[in-house]
XYZ file of N, CA, C and O in Angstrom:
428
model
N -43.791 21.765 -191.279
C -43.478 22.732 -190.546
C -43.832 22.661 -189.245
O -45.085 22.819 -188.948
N -42.973 22.972 -188.234
C -43.281 22.985 -186.911
C -43.392 24.404 -186.496
O -42.596 25.306 -186.861
N -44.292 24.784 -185.586
C -44.418 26.082 -184.837
C -43.294 26.528 -183.867
O -42.773 25.437 -183.129
N -42.691 27.397 -183.906
C -41.677 27.641 -182.905
C -41.855 28.761 -182.015
O -42.674 29.854 -182.367
N -41.469 28.698 -180.854
C -41.759 29.584 -179.938
C -40.557 30.541 -179.724
O -39.673 30.157 -179.431
N -40.794 31.633 -180.151
C -39.913 32.782 -179.807
C -40.065 33.728 -178.461
O -41.232 34.096 -178.119
N -38.968 33.423 -177.658
C -38.889 34.342 -176.573
C -38.277 35.826 -176.688
O -37.643 35.866 -177.424
N -39.004 36.699 -176.050
C -38.765 38.125 -176.336
C -37.211 38.296 -175.684
O -36.769 37.587 -174.784
N -36.553 38.948 -176.598
C -35.213 39.304 -175.856
C -35.301 40.204 -174.586
O -35.866 41.164 -174.555
N -34.279 39.975 -173.974
C -34.223 40.610 -172.517
C -33.302 41.583 -172.909
O -32.106 41.575 -173.462
N -33.685 42.858 -172.592
C -33.077 44.033 -172.653
C -31.682 44.032 -171.584
O -32.121 43.827 -170.286
N -30.706 44.126 -171.859
C -29.611 44.361 -171.022
C -29.302 45.752 -170.367
O -29.340 46.613 -171.332
N -29.284 45.880 -169.102
C -29.245 46.891 -168.579
C -27.938 47.917 -168.843
O -26.978 47.108 -168.945
N -28.030 48.863 -169.287
C -26.911 49.849 -169.620
C -26.255 50.276 -168.707
O -25.196 51.031 -168.576
N -27.032 50.481 -167.378
C -26.468 51.469 -166.438
C -26.816 50.721 -165.073
O -27.849 50.177 -164.866
N -26.153 50.924 -163.863
C -26.468 50.794 -162.718
C -26.466 51.838 -161.787
O -25.654 52.644 -161.626
N -27.655 52.003 -161.203
C -27.933 53.097 -159.935
C -27.501 52.377 -158.735
O -27.762 51.488 -158.361
N -26.736 53.123 -157.880
C -26.622 52.854 -156.387
C -27.003 54.117 -155.770
O -26.870 55.469 -155.928
N -27.931 53.658 -154.765
C -28.167 54.652 -153.609
C -27.556 54.316 -152.328
O -27.669 53.194 -151.767
N -27.123 55.413 -151.607
C -26.204 55.176 -150.398
C -26.368 56.302 -149.421
O -26.508 57.349 -149.925
N -26.566 56.042 -148.222
C -26.320 57.197 -147.167
C -24.932 57.424 -146.670
O -24.169 56.440 -146.296
N -24.529 58.481 -146.544
C -23.298 58.993 -146.350
C -23.220 60.288 -145.705
O -23.670 61.141 -146.194
N -22.818 60.379 -144.561
C -22.718 61.758 -143.816
C -23.962 62.332 -143.683
O -24.157 63.496 -143.672
N -25.007 61.447 -143.424
C -26.565 61.899 -143.172
C -27.230 62.369 -144.079
O -28.230 62.888 -144.171
N -26.728 62.222 -145.421
C -27.547 62.305 -146.557
C -27.489 61.022 -147.502
O -26.823 60.376 -147.688
N -28.679 61.130 -148.223
C -28.923 60.218 -149.221
C -28.086 60.333 -150.750
O -28.270 61.847 -150.981
N -27.485 59.680 -151.362
C -26.946 59.969 -152.556
C -27.050 59.117 -153.843
O -27.581 57.848 -153.305
N -27.509 59.303 -154.784
C -27.632 58.761 -156.066
C -26.469 58.553 -157.058
O -26.387 59.904 -157.610
N -26.016 57.508 -157.319
C -24.925 57.461 -158.322
C -25.219 56.594 -159.397
O -25.954 55.583 -159.295
N -25.311 56.932 -160.813
C -25.735 56.217 -161.986
C -24.248 56.058 -162.642
O -23.601 57.112 -163.063
N -23.953 54.887 -162.957
C -22.667 54.426 -163.748
C -23.105 53.693 -164.912
O -23.946 52.542 -164.770
N -22.177 53.775 -165.876
C -22.508 53.150 -167.180
C -21.892 51.818 -167.123
O -20.569 51.749 -166.425
N -22.518 50.978 -167.473
C -21.943 49.393 -167.666
C -21.238 49.321 -168.786
O -20.422 48.256 -169.155
N -21.440 49.968 -169.990
C -20.771 49.964 -171.038
C -19.566 51.352 -171.235
O -20.088 52.206 -172.011
N -18.712 50.833 -170.639
C -17.662 52.198 -170.510
C -16.860 52.217 -171.849
O -16.475 51.214 -172.110
N -16.805 53.306 -172.659
C -16.018 53.702 -173.872
C -15.005 55.079 -173.481
O -15.845 56.006 -174.116
N -14.084 54.955 -172.909
C -13.291 55.864 -172.646
C -12.963 56.930 -173.856
O -12.659 57.989 -173.767
N -12.819 55.934 -174.908
C -12.257 56.365 -176.280
C -13.388 57.602 -176.710
O -12.995 58.511 -177.753
N -14.436 57.449 -176.621
C -15.564 58.604 -176.905
C -15.882 59.336 -176.099
O -16.891 60.224 -175.993
N -15.275 59.531 -174.778
C -15.478 60.913 -173.814
C -16.789 60.353 -172.974
O -17.363 61.304 -172.497
N -17.107 59.166 -172.705
C -18.346 58.863 -172.063
C -18.313 59.176 -170.810
O -17.126 59.014 -169.992
N -19.293 59.730 -170.127
C -19.008 60.036 -168.525
C -19.191 58.764 -167.729
O -20.373 57.922 -168.103
N -18.373 58.329 -167.065
C -18.193 57.175 -166.112
C -19.386 57.173 -165.136
O -20.127 56.126 -165.228
N -19.680 58.353 -164.318
C -20.784 58.090 -163.612
C -21.111 59.501 -163.245
O -20.600 60.699 -163.645
N -22.466 59.726 -162.846
C -23.224 60.843 -162.322
C -23.532 60.537 -161.012
O -24.002 59.628 -160.566
N -23.102 61.658 -160.140
C -23.358 61.411 -158.562
C -24.553 62.723 -158.268
O -24.010 63.914 -158.472
N -25.460 62.201 -157.431
C -26.356 63.345 -157.085
C -26.544 63.325 -155.507
O -27.021 62.201 -155.049
N -26.489 64.402 -155.009
C -26.436 64.410 -153.464
C -27.998 64.825 -153.289
O -28.625 65.835 -153.827
N -28.794 64.167 -152.415
C -30.014 64.381 -152.254
C -30.359 64.574 -150.978
O -29.721 65.289 -150.209
N -31.538 64.017 -150.314
C -32.060 64.620 -148.755
C -31.171 64.281 -147.645
O -30.482 63.170 -147.943
N -31.386 64.831 -146.592
C -30.875 64.269 -145.607
C -31.581 62.943 -145.155
O -32.737 62.791 -145.340
N -30.831 62.010 -144.444
C -31.486 60.743 -144.297
C -32.888 60.691 -143.378
O -33.623 59.976 -143.518
N -33.001 61.698 -142.608
C -34.138 61.795 -141.700
C -35.363 62.681 -142.504
O -36.646 62.650 -141.828
N -35.149 63.376 -143.686
C -35.842 63.950 -144.106
C -36.250 63.513 -145.482
O -36.212 64.449 -146.545
N -36.424 62.410 -145.742
C -36.446 61.639 -147.219
C -38.157 61.902 -147.534
O -38.800 62.025 -146.731
N -38.333 62.020 -148.770
C -39.652 62.093 -149.345
C -40.675 61.200 -148.901
O -41.598 61.271 -148.822
N -40.012 59.886 -148.571
C -40.702 58.744 -148.266
C -40.956 58.699 -146.730
O -41.334 57.534 -146.251
N -40.460 59.359 -145.863
C -40.242 59.377 -144.361
C -39.041 58.864 -144.083
O -38.126 58.741 -144.862
N -39.203 58.561 -143.063
C -37.672 57.481 -142.425
C -37.476 56.208 -143.223
O -38.587 55.597 -143.687
N -36.492 55.902 -143.192
C -36.037 54.578 -143.997
C -35.569 54.666 -145.286
O -35.143 55.918 -145.661
N -35.601 54.079 -146.112
C -35.332 53.861 -147.452
C -36.153 54.636 -148.436
O -37.275 54.172 -148.558
N -35.783 55.577 -149.057
C -36.728 56.381 -150.079
C -36.911 55.776 -151.365
O -36.410 56.537 -152.310
N -37.365 54.574 -151.485
C -37.310 54.001 -153.006
C -38.115 54.766 -154.099
O -37.525 55.049 -154.983
N -39.205 55.484 -153.378
C -40.088 56.033 -154.424
C -39.290 57.614 -154.674
O -39.476 57.923 -155.918
N -38.842 58.329 -153.776
C -38.218 59.371 -154.202
C -36.745 59.298 -154.951
O -36.653 60.000 -156.023
N -36.042 57.991 -154.759
C -35.068 57.832 -155.626
C -35.458 57.365 -157.126
O -34.922 57.922 -158.079
N -36.641 56.657 -157.163
C -37.249 56.291 -158.592
C -37.427 57.691 -159.081
O -37.162 58.013 -160.247
N -38.197 58.664 -158.725
C -38.341 60.086 -159.200
C -37.208 60.435 -159.466
O -37.210 61.339 -160.549
N -36.012 60.754 -158.722
C -34.883 61.166 -158.870
C -34.117 60.936 -160.307
O -33.751 61.520 -161.133
N -34.235 59.435 -160.589
C -33.982 58.821 -161.645
C -34.479 59.239 -162.847
O -33.708 59.652 -163.754
N -35.807 59.223 -162.679
C -36.536 59.740 -163.839
C -36.117 61.099 -164.123
O -36.098 61.596 -165.450
N -36.126 62.106 -163.013
C -35.442 63.662 -163.304
C -34.191 63.851 -164.134
O -33.900 64.706 -164.896
N -33.304 62.735 -163.896
C -32.139 62.427 -164.596
C -32.030 61.777 -165.587
O -31.172 61.457 -166.375
N -33.147 61.351 -166.398
C -33.287 60.663 -167.826
C -33.236 59.256 -167.599
O -32.678 58.770 -168.697
N -33.619 58.650 -166.404
C -33.242 56.937 -166.450
C -34.412 56.509 -165.610
O -35.048 57.158 -165.050
N -34.661 55.323 -166.141
C -35.693 54.322 -165.394
C -35.413 52.994 -164.810
O -34.634 52.333 -165.423
N -35.917 52.606 -163.827
C -35.541 51.287 -163.403
C -35.924 50.192 -164.436
O -37.003 50.183 -164.801
N -35.038 49.198 -164.515
C -35.493 48.061 -165.477
C -36.424 47.057 -164.725
O -37.275 46.449 -165.427
N -36.392 47.060 -163.392
C -37.563 46.104 -162.826
C -37.946 46.662 -161.475
O -37.451 46.567 -160.547
N -38.778 47.745 -161.913
C -39.413 48.746 -160.712
C -40.236 47.559 -159.608
O -40.281 47.885 -158.406
N -40.652 46.682 -160.081
C -41.404 45.672 -158.878
C -40.575 44.737 -158.198
O -40.843 44.185 -157.253
N -39.083 44.700 -158.623
C -38.199 43.770 -157.887
C -37.696 44.335 -156.293
O -37.701 45.722 -156.335
N -37.464 43.457 -155.503
C -36.806 43.960 -154.267
C -37.618 44.976 -153.550
O -38.863 44.751 -153.562
N -37.134 46.150 -152.911
C -37.512 47.219 -152.515
C -37.924 48.408 -153.331
O -36.969 49.162 -153.651
N -39.088 48.406 -153.935
C -39.279 49.309 -154.893
C -38.514 49.336 -156.290
O -38.180 50.430 -156.921
N -37.873 48.198 -156.359
C -36.977 48.096 -157.784
C -35.584 48.151 -157.321
O -34.723 47.843 -157.991
N -35.139 48.278 -156.059
C -33.898 48.396 -155.512
C -33.553 47.197 -154.719
O -34.518 46.826 -154.182
N -32.253 46.814 -154.669
C -31.786 45.523 -153.770
C -30.534 46.146 -152.987
O -29.899 46.769 -153.211
N -31.122 45.557 -151.751
C -30.106 45.783 -150.585
C -28.560 45.148 -150.804
O -28.759 44.136 -151.169
N -27.380 45.988 -150.735
C -26.240 45.244 -150.992
C -25.308 46.237 -149.929
O -25.591 47.357 -149.383
N -24.240 45.436 -149.578
C -23.252 45.887 -148.715
C -23.586 46.685 -147.277
O -23.332 47.489 -146.968
N -24.583 46.203 -146.753
C -25.169 46.836 -145.758
C -26.580 47.537 -145.762
O -27.300 47.328 -146.891
N -26.922 47.945 -144.644
C -28.202 48.437 -144.478
C -28.677 49.788 -145.364
O -29.700 50.044 -146.018
N -27.644 50.635 -145.570
C -27.927 51.863 -146.121
C -27.227 51.856 -147.487
O -26.617 52.904 -148.165
N -27.216 50.796 -148.304
C -26.653 50.549 -149.717
C -27.288 49.871 -150.604
O -27.345 48.829 -150.144
N -27.976 50.607 -151.535
C -28.916 49.555 -152.553
C -28.580 49.637 -154.076
O -28.014 51.037 -154.351
N -28.684 49.077 -154.978
C -28.468 49.208 -156.390
C -29.691 48.728 -157.056
O -30.541 48.090 -156.616
N -29.579 49.078 -158.274
C -30.724 48.602 -159.349
C -30.335 49.005 -160.820
O -29.534 49.690 -161.027
N -30.456 47.898 -161.692
C -30.423 48.147 -162.950
C -31.183 49.216 -163.541
O -32.637 49.203 -163.240
N -30.818 50.007 -164.445
C -31.310 50.939 -165.073
C -31.231 51.142 -166.541
O -30.166 50.663 -167.005
N -31.800 51.984 -167.245
C -31.900 52.410 -168.714
C -32.354 53.775 -169.085
O -33.066 54.304 -168.123
N -31.592 54.255 -170.084
C -32.444 55.639 -170.471
C -33.738 55.445 -170.768
O -34.422 54.643 -171.006
N -34.506 56.534 -170.001
C -35.828 56.679 -170.151
C -36.334 56.962 -171.393
O -35.474 57.599 -172.263
N -37.652 56.512 -171.787
C -37.948 57.051 -172.935
C -38.017 58.479 -173.470
O -38.497 58.923 -172.589
N -37.631 58.499 -174.769
C -37.291 60.265 -174.860
C -36.174 60.929 -174.229
O -35.857 62.189 -174.654
N -35.469 60.164 -173.373
C -34.272 60.764 -172.964
C -33.200 60.659 -173.899
O -32.971 59.805 -174.817
N -32.230 61.594 -173.822
C -31.110 61.828 -174.525
C -29.877 60.750 -174.193
O -29.758 61.033 -173.069
């Protein structure tokens, strides 16, 4: 009998977080990747946050403040060490996304 090597199962992100600046404020949107309209799931949660010049991290992209907001809303980043504080820049300078999942103990 030979030894087999098992690779750990990779958790598939169930949600996508998007952070973007619009009209001088940062916004955080959390969208389900597993939409099930028949059970009445919420398709997205949108939270309007700080003015772009008064972010908790100072000027620029507020990666740490957005991560804290995700936790406050019951979510955690799948890969907090990737990209810019767990976020990947998309669609221009002030638009970032990240895979996320419900935080431990969140409903």
